[in-house]
Short mmCIF file of C-alpha atoms in Angstrom, two decimals:
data_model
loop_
_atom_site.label_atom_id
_atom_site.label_comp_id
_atom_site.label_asym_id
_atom_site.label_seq_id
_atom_site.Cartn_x
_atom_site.Cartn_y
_atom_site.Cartn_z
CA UNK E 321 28.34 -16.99 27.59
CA UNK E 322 28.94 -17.90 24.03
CA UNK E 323 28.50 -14.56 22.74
CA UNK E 324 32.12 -13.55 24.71
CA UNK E 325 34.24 -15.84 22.22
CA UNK E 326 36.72 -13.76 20.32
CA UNK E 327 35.22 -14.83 16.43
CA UNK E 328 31.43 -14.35 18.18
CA UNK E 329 32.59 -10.41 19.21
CA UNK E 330 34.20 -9.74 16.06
CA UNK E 331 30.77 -10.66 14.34
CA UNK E 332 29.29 -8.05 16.92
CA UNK E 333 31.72 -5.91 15.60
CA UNK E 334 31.39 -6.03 12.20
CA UNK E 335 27.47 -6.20 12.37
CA UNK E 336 27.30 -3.31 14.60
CA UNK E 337 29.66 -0.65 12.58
CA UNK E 338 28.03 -1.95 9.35
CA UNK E 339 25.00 -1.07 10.25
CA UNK E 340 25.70 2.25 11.72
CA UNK E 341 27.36 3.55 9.09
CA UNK E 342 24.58 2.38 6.45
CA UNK E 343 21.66 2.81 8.47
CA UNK E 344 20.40 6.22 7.75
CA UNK E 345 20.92 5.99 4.50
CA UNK E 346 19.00 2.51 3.98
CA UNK E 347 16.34 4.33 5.56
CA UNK E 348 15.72 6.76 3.12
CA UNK E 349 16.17 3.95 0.36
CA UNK E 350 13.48 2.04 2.36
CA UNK E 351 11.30 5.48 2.37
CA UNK E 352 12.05 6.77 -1.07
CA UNK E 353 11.27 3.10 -2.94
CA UNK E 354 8.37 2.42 -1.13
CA UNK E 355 6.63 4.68 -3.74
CA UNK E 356 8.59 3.95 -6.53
CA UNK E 357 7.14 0.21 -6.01
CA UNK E 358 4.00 1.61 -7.54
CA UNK E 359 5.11 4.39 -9.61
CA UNK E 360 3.52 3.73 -12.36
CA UNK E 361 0.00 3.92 -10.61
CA UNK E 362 1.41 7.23 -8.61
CA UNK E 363 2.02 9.26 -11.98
CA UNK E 364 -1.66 8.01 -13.26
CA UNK E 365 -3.35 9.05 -10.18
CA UNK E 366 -1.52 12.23 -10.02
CA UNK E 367 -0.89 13.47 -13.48
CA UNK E 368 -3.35 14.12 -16.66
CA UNK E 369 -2.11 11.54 -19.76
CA UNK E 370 -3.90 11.11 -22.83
CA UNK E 371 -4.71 7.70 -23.69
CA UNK E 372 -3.93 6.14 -26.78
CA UNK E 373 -6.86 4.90 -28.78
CA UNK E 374 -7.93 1.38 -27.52
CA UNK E 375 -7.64 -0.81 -30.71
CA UNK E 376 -8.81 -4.77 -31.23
CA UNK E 377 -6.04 -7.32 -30.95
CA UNK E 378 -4.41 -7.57 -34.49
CA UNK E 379 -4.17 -3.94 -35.42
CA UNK E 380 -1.45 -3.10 -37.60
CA UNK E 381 0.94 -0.80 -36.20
CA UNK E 382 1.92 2.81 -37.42
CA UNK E 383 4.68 3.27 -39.12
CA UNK E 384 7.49 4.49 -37.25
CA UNK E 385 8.92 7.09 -39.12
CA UNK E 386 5.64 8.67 -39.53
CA UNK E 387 4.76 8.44 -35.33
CA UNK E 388 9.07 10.11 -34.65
CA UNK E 389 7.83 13.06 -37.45
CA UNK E 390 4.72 13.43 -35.62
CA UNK E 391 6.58 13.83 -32.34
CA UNK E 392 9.34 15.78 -33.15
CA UNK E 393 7.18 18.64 -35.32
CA UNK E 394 5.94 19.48 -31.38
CA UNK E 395 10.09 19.30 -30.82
CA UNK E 396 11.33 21.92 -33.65
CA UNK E 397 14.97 21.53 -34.55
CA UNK E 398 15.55 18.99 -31.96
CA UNK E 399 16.71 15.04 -33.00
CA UNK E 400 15.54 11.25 -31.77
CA UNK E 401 17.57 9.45 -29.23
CA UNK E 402 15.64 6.37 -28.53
CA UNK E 403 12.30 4.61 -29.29
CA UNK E 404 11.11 2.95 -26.43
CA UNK E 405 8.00 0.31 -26.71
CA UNK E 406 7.14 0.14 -22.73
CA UNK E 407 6.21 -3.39 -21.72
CA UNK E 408 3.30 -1.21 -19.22
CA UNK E 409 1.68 0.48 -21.92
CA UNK E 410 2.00 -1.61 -24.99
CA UNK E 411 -0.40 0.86 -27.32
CA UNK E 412 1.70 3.82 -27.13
CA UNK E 413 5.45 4.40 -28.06
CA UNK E 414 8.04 6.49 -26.21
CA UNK E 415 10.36 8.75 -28.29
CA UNK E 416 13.56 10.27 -26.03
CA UNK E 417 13.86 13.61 -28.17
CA UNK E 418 17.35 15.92 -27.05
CA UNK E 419 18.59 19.15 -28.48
CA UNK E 420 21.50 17.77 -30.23
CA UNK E 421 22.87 13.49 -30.58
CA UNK E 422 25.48 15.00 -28.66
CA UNK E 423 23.59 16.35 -26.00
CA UNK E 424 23.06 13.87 -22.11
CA UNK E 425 20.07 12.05 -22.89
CA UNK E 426 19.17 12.41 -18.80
CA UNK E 427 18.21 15.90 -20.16
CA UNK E 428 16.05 14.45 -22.64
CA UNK E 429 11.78 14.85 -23.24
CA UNK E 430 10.05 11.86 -23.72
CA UNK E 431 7.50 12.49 -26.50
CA UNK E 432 4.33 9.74 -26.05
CA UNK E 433 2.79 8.49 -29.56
CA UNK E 434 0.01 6.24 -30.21
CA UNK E 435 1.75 3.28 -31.23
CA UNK E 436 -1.52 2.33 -33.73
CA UNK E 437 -2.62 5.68 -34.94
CA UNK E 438 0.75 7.37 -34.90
CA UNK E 439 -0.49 10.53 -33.46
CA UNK E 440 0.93 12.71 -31.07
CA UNK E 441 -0.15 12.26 -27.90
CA UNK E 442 1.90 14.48 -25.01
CA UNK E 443 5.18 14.91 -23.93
CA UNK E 444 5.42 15.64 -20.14
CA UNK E 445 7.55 16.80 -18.16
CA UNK E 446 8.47 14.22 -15.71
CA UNK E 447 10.96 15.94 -13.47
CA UNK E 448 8.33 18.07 -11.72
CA UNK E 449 6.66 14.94 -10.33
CA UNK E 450 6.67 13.46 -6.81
CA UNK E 451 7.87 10.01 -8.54
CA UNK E 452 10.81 11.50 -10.65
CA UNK E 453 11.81 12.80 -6.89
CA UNK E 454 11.96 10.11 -4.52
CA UNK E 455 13.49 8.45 -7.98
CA UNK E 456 16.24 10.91 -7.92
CA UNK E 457 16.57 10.55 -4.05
CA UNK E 458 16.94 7.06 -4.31
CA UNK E 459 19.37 6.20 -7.12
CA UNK E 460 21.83 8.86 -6.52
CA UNK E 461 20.40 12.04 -3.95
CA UNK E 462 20.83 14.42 -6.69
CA UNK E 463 24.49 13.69 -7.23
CA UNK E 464 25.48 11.99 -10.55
CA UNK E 465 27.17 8.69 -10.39
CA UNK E 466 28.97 9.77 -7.65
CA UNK E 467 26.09 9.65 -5.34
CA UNK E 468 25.45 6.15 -7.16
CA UNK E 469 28.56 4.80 -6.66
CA UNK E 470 28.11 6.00 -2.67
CA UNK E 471 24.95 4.54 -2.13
CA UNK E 472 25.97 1.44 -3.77
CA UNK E 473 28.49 1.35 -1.01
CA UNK E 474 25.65 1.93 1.43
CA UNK E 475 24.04 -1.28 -0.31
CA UNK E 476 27.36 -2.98 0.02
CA UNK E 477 27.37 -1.86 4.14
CA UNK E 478 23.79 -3.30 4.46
CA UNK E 479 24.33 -6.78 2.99
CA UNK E 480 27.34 -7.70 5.35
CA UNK E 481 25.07 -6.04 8.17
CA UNK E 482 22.79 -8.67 7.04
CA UNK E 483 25.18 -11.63 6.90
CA UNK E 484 26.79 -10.72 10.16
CA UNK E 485 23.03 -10.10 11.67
CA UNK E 486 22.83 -13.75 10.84
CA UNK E 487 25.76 -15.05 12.97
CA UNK E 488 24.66 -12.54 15.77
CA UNK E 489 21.39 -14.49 15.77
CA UNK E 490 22.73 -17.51 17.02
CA UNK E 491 23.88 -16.42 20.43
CA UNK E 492 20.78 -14.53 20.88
CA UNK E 493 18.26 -16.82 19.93
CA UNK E 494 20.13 -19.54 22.14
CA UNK E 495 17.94 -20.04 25.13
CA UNK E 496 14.61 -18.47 22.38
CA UNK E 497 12.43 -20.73 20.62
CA UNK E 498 12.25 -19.54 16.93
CA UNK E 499 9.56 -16.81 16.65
CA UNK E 500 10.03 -15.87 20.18
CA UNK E 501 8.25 -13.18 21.30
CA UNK E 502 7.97 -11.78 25.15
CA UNK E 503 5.79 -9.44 25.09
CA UNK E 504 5.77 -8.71 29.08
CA UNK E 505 9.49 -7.94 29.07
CA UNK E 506 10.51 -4.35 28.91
CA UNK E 507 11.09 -2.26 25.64
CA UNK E 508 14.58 -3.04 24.72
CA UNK E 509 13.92 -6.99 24.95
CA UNK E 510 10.40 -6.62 22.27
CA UNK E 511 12.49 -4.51 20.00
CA UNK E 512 15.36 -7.24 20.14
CA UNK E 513 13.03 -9.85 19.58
CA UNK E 514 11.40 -7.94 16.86
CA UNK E 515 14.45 -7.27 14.95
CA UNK E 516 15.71 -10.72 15.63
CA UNK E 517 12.43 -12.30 14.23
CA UNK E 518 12.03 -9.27 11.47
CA UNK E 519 15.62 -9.70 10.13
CA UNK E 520 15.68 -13.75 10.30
CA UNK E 521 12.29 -13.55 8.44
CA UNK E 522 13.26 -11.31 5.89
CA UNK E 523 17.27 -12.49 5.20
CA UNK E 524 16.80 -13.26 1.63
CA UNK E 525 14.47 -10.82 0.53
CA UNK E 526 16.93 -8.29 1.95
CA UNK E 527 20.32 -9.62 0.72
CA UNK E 528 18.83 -10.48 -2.96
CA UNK E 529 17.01 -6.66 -3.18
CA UNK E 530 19.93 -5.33 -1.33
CA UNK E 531 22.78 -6.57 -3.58
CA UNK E 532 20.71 -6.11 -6.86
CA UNK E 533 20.28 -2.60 -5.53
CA UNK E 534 23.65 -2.14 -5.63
CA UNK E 535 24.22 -3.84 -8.89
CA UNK E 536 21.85 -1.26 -10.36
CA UNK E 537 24.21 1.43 -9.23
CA UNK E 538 27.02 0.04 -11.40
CA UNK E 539 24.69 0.59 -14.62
CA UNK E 540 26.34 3.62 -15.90
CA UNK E 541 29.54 1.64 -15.97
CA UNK E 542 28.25 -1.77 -17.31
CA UNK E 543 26.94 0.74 -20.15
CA UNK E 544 30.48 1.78 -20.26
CA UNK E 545 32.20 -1.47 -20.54
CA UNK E 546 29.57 -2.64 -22.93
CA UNK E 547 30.02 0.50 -25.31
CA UNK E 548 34.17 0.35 -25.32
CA UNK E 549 33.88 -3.81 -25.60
CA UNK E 550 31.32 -5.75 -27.53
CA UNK E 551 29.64 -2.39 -29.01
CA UNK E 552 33.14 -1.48 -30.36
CA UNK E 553 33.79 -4.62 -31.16
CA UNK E 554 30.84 -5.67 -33.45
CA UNK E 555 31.73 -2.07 -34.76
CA UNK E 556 35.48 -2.33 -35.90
CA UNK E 557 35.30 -1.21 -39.25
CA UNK E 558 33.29 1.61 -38.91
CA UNK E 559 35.23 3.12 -36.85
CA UNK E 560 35.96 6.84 -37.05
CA UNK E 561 33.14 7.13 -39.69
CA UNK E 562 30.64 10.61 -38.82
CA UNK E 563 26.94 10.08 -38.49
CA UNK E 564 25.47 9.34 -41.92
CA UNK E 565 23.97 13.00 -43.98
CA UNK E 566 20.79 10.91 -44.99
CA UNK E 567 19.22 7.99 -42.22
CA UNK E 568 17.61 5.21 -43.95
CA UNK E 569 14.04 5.11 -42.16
CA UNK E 570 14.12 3.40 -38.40
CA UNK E 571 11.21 1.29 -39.43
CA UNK E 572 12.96 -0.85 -42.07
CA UNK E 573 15.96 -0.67 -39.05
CA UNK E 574 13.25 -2.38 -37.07
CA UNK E 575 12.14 -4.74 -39.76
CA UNK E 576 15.22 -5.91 -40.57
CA UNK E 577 16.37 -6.81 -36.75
CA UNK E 578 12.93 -8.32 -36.59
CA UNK E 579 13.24 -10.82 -39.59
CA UNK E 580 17.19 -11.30 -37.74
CA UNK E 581 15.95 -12.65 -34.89
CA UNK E 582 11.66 -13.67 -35.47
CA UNK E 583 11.55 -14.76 -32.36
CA UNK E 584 12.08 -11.58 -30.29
CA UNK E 585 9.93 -8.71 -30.65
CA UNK E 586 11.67 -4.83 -30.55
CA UNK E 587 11.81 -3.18 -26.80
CA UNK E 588 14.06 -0.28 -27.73
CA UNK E 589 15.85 1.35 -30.78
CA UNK E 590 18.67 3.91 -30.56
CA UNK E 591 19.56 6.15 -33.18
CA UNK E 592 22.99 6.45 -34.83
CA UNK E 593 25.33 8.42 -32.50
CA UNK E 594 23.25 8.15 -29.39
CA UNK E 595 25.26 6.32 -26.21
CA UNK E 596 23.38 3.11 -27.16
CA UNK E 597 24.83 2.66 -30.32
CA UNK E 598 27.81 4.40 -32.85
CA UNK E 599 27.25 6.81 -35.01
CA UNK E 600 26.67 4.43 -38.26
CA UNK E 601 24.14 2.34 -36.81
CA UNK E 602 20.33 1.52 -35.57
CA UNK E 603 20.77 -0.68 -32.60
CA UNK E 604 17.69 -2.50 -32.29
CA UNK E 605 17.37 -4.02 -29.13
CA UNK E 606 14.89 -7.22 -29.04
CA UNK E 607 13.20 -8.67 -25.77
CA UNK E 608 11.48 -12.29 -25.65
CA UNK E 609 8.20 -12.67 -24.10
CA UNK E 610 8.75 -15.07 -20.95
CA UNK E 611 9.57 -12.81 -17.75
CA UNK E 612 13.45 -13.39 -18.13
CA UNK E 613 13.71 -13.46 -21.49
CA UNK E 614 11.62 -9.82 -22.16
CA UNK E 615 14.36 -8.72 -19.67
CA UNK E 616 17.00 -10.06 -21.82
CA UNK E 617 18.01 -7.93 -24.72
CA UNK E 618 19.82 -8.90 -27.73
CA UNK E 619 20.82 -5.80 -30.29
CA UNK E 620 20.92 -6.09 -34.04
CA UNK E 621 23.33 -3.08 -35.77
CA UNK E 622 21.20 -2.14 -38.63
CA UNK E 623 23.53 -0.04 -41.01
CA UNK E 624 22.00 3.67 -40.93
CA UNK E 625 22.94 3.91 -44.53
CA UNK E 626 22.54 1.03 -46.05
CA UNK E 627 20.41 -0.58 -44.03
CA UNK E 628 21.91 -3.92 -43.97
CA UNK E 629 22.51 -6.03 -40.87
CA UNK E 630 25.63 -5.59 -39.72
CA UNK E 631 25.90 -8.02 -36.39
CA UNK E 632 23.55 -9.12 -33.90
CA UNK E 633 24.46 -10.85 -30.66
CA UNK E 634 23.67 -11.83 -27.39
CA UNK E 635 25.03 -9.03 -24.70
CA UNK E 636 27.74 -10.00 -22.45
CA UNK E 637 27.25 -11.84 -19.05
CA UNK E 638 27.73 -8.42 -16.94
CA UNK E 639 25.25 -6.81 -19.14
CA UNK E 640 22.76 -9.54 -18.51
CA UNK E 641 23.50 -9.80 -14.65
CA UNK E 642 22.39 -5.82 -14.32
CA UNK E 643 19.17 -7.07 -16.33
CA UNK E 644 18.35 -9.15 -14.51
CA UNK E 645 19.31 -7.60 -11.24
CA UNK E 646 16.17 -5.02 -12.40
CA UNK E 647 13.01 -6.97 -11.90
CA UNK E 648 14.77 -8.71 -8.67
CA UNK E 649 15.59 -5.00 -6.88
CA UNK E 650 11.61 -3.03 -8.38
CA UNK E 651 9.35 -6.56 -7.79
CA UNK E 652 7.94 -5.58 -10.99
CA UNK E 653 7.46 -9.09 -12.50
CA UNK E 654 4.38 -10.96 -10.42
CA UNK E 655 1.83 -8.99 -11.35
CA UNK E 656 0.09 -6.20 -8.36
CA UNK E 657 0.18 -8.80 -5.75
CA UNK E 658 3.99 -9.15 -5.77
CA UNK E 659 4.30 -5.26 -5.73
CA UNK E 660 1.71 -5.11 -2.67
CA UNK E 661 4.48 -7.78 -1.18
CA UNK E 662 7.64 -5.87 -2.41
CA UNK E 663 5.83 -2.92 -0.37
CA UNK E 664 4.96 -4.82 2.96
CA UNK E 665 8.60 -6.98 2.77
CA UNK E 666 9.87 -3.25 2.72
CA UNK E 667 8.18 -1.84 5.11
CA UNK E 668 9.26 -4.66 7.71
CA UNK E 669 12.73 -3.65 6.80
CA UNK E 670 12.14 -0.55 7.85
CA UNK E 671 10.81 -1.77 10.73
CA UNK E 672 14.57 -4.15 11.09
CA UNK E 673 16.74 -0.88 10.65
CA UNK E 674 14.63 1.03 13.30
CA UNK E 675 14.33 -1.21 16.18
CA UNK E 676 18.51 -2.03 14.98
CA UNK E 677 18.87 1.86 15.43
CA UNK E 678 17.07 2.02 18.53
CA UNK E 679 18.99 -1.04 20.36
CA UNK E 680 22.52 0.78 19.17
CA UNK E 681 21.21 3.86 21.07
CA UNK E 682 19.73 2.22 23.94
CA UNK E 683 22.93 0.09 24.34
CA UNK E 684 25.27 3.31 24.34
CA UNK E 685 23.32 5.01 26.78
CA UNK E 686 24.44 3.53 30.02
CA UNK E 687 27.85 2.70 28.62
CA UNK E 688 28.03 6.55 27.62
CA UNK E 689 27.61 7.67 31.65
CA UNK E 690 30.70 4.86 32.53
CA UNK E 691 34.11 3.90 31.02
CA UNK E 692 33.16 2.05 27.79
CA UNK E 693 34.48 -1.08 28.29
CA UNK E 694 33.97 -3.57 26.07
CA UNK E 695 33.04 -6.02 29.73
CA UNK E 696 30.19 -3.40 29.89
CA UNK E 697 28.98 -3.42 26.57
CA UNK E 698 28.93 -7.18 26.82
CA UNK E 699 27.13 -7.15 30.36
CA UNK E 700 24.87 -4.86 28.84
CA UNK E 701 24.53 -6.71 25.61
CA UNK E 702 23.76 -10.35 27.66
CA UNK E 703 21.17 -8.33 29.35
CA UNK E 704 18.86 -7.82 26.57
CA UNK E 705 20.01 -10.66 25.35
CA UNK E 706 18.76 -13.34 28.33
CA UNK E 707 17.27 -11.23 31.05
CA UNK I 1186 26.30 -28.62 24.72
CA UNK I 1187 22.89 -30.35 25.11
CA UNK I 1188 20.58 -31.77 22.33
CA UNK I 1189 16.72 -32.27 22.66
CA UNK I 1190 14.52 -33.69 20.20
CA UNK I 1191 11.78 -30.99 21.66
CA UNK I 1192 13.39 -28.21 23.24
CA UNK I 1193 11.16 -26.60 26.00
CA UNK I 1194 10.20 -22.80 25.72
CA UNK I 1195 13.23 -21.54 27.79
CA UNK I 1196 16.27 -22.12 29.49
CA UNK I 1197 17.41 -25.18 27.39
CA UNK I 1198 20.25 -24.21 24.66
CA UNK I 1199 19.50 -24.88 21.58
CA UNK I 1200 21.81 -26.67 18.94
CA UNK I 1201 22.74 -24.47 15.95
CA UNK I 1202 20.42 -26.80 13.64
CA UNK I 1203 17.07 -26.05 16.03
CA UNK I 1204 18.19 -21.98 16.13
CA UNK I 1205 18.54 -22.20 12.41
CA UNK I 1206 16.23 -24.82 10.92
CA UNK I 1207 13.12 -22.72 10.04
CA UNK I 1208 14.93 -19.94 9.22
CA UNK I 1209 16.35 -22.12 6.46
CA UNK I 1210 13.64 -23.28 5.19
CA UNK I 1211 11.85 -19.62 5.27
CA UNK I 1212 15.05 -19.36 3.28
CA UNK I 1213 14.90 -21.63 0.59
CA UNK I 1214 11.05 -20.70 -0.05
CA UNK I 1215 11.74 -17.29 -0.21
CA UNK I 1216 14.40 -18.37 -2.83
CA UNK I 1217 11.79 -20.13 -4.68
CA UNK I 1218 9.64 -17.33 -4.60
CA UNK I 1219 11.94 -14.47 -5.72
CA UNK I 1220 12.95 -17.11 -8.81
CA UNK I 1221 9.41 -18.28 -9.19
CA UNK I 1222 7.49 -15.37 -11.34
CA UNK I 1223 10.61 -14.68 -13.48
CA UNK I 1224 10.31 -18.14 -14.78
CA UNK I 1225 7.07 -17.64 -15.69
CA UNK I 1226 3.35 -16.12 -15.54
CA UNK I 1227 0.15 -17.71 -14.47
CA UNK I 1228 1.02 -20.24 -11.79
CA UNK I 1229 4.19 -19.44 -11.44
CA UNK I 1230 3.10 -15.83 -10.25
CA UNK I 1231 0.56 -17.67 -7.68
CA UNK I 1232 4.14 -19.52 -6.66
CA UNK I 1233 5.86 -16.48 -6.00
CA UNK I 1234 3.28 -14.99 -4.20
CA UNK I 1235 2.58 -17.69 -1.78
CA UNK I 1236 6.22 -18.08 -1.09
CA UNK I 1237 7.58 -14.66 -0.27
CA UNK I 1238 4.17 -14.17 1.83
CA UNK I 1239 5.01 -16.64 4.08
CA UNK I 1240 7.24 -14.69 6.24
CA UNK I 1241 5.19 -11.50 6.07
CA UNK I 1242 2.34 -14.09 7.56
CA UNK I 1243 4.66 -15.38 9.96
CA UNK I 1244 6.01 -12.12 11.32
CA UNK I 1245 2.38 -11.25 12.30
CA UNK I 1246 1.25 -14.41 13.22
CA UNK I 1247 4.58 -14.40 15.57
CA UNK I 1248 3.75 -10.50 16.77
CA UNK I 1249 0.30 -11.02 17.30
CA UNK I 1250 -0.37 -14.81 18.84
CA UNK I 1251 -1.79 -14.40 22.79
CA UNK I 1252 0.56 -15.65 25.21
CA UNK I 1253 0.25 -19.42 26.22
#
């Protein structure tokens, strides 16, 4: 039997414990995202939003100082973060508001203007919602970057479950055809060939969402390295310099990073002294139009108080990698069919870790009663495997 | 080891090139596909599509087909 060569068992090994240990937790990652996949729809079906007026193509824009005013006189005393135009909703604008520039922008309200009108339109709060829950659940179960990092781990555990699964396939599918089925044999045999024909099916859907799952969970630090290199960097000479008294007005920021780089159109703006940018400077970050290149963002420093250019460059390769790791872990880029897709190719991994769980537990059983020799868990394994 | 040009149902073993030959290609389309629509929109959407629901199609084609 080929599967009782020494590299064959370590294989068995490695794919067995990976899995076990990652499991239950890809589980609830499986559970929790299977809603996010359509999150957007979720929080329109389930929660009251005003629309912004529907305007013919060509409409100038408002101007932006007048839409943040207009947002933060509902916001009394409190200060702009970000600006954020959402490629989803292209007629309204997001403003991040927060007690203080100091204060953790994971705390902060988003504030909803109409990007043509300006107006106000509502400002909800997001963390009551079923969405912002299963979010929370899946990124880091309610515990910082702690429960990131440990998840990430998780995702780590589940790709080498996936790599091994493919080396355990071999022996198992050696007598199968491919897509092998028996349907007459008992349980344990349909679940094996259903997680043998699920996983085989699915290996590079799983490995690419898996590992840009677990880039994702390395954000907070890619944020990090960005901020204390290139940020820092492009920012030298301002160094140790306090937040200007007097901000020239974001929308000539905006202006001047779009006649910097005409090409590009802005996707996201943070204020001087927020954690996108230092405390002298608009960072205006600009997105392309083509899939990867609206994914892509390049900042331009606008000078908050003299608003001059001061550099604009393309971000680093790590920052790009977690950029693009984004559409390739939500399916978020083909439209509804690819979401409907993301959503089935999920729920067949679910289907993979369950029958995987139930084989581990049916395998144990009998070897639980007797000594647990690994010559039993092999009999036992070559069972289910050829019988 | 034996090799077949058309291995039988059962009982023959399989090469590692027949046990891993359509999963390779499933492989390399799903590659395709998961590239496909962040190249671009319109057909390269359609691309995407077709590609990554190939295996979903297979898995219940595979599932579901009577027994011969």
């Amino acid at each position: 039997m080929i599967s009782g060569t020494r590299p064959l068992r370590r294989w068995h090994w490695v794919h067995k414990w990976s899995s076990i240990v990652c499991t239950v937790f890809m589980l609830m990652l499986c559970i929790t995202g299977l809603p996010l996949i359509f999150h957007h729809e979720i929080d329109h079906l389930l929660h009251e939003e005003v629309d912004p007026s529907v305007v013919p193509p060509g409409t100038p824009k408002a101007n932006l100082d007048q839409a943040v005013a207009n947002a933060l006189a509902k916001f009394p005393g409190q200060v702009p973060h970000f600006l954020i135009w959402d490629r989803d909703e292209p007629n309204a604008l997001l403003i991040s508001i927060g007690p203080t520039i100091n204060a953790n922008p994971v705390d902060n309200r988003f504030a909803r203007v109409d990007a043509h009108t300006g107006a106000f339109l509502d400002s909800p709060d997001v963390t009551g919602r079923f969405t912002y829950f299963m979010l929370k659940l899946h990124t880091d179960m309610f515990a910082g970057l702690p429960g990131k990092l440990f998840l990430g781990l998780m995702g780590i555990l589940f790709c080498v479950a996936v790599i091994s699964g493919i080396v355990v396939y071999a022996p198992s599918m050696r007598k199968l055809r491919f897509g092998a089925y028996r349907k007459d044999r008992p349980r344990i045999v349909r679940r094996l060939d259903v997680h043998n024909l699920a996983g085989i099916l699915l290996v590079m859907w799983t490995l690419v969402v898996g590992f840009t799952g677990v880039i994702n969970t390395w954000a907070d630090l890619v944020l990090k390295a960005w901020q204390y290199g290139q940020l820092a960097e492009m920012t030298a000479q301002y160094k140790g310099r306090e937040i200007p008294a007097k901000l020239t007005p974001v929308q000539d920021a905006v202006d001047v990073a779009r006649q910097t780089i005409p090409h590009m159109q802005a996707a996201f703006v943070a204020y001087p002294g927020s954690i996108f940018s230092s405390k002298s400077h608009y960072t205006v970050f600009m997105r392309g139009d083509t899939p990867v290149t609206s994914r892509l963002l390049k900042p331009a420093l606008i000078d908050a108080e003299t608003g001059k250019l001061t550099d604009s460059r393309d971000m680093p390769w790590y920052v790009s990698a977690l950029f693009l790791s984004q559409p390739l872990h939500f399916g978020d880029y083909g439209g509804m069919p690819l979401k409907i897709i993301w959503a089935i190719l999920d729920t067949i991994t679910i289907v993979i870790l369950w029958t995987g769980l139930y084989l581990w537990l049916r395998r144990r059983k009998p070897a639980a009663s007797t000594a647990r020799t690994s010559a039993d868990a092999q009999r036992i394994d070559g069972q289910a495997v050829t019988s | 080891m034996t090799t077949l040009k058309t291995p039988p149902a059962r009982a023959r073993r399989q090469t590692l090139s027949q046990i891993f030959g359509w999963p390779l290609v499933i492989g390399v389309l799903s590659t395709v596909g998961l590239i496909a629509a962040l190249v671009g929109d319109g057909i390269w959407d359609g691309v995407s599509w077709l590609a990554l629901l190939l295996p979903i199609l297979l898995y219940a084609l595979f599932l579901l087909r009577p027994r011969r």
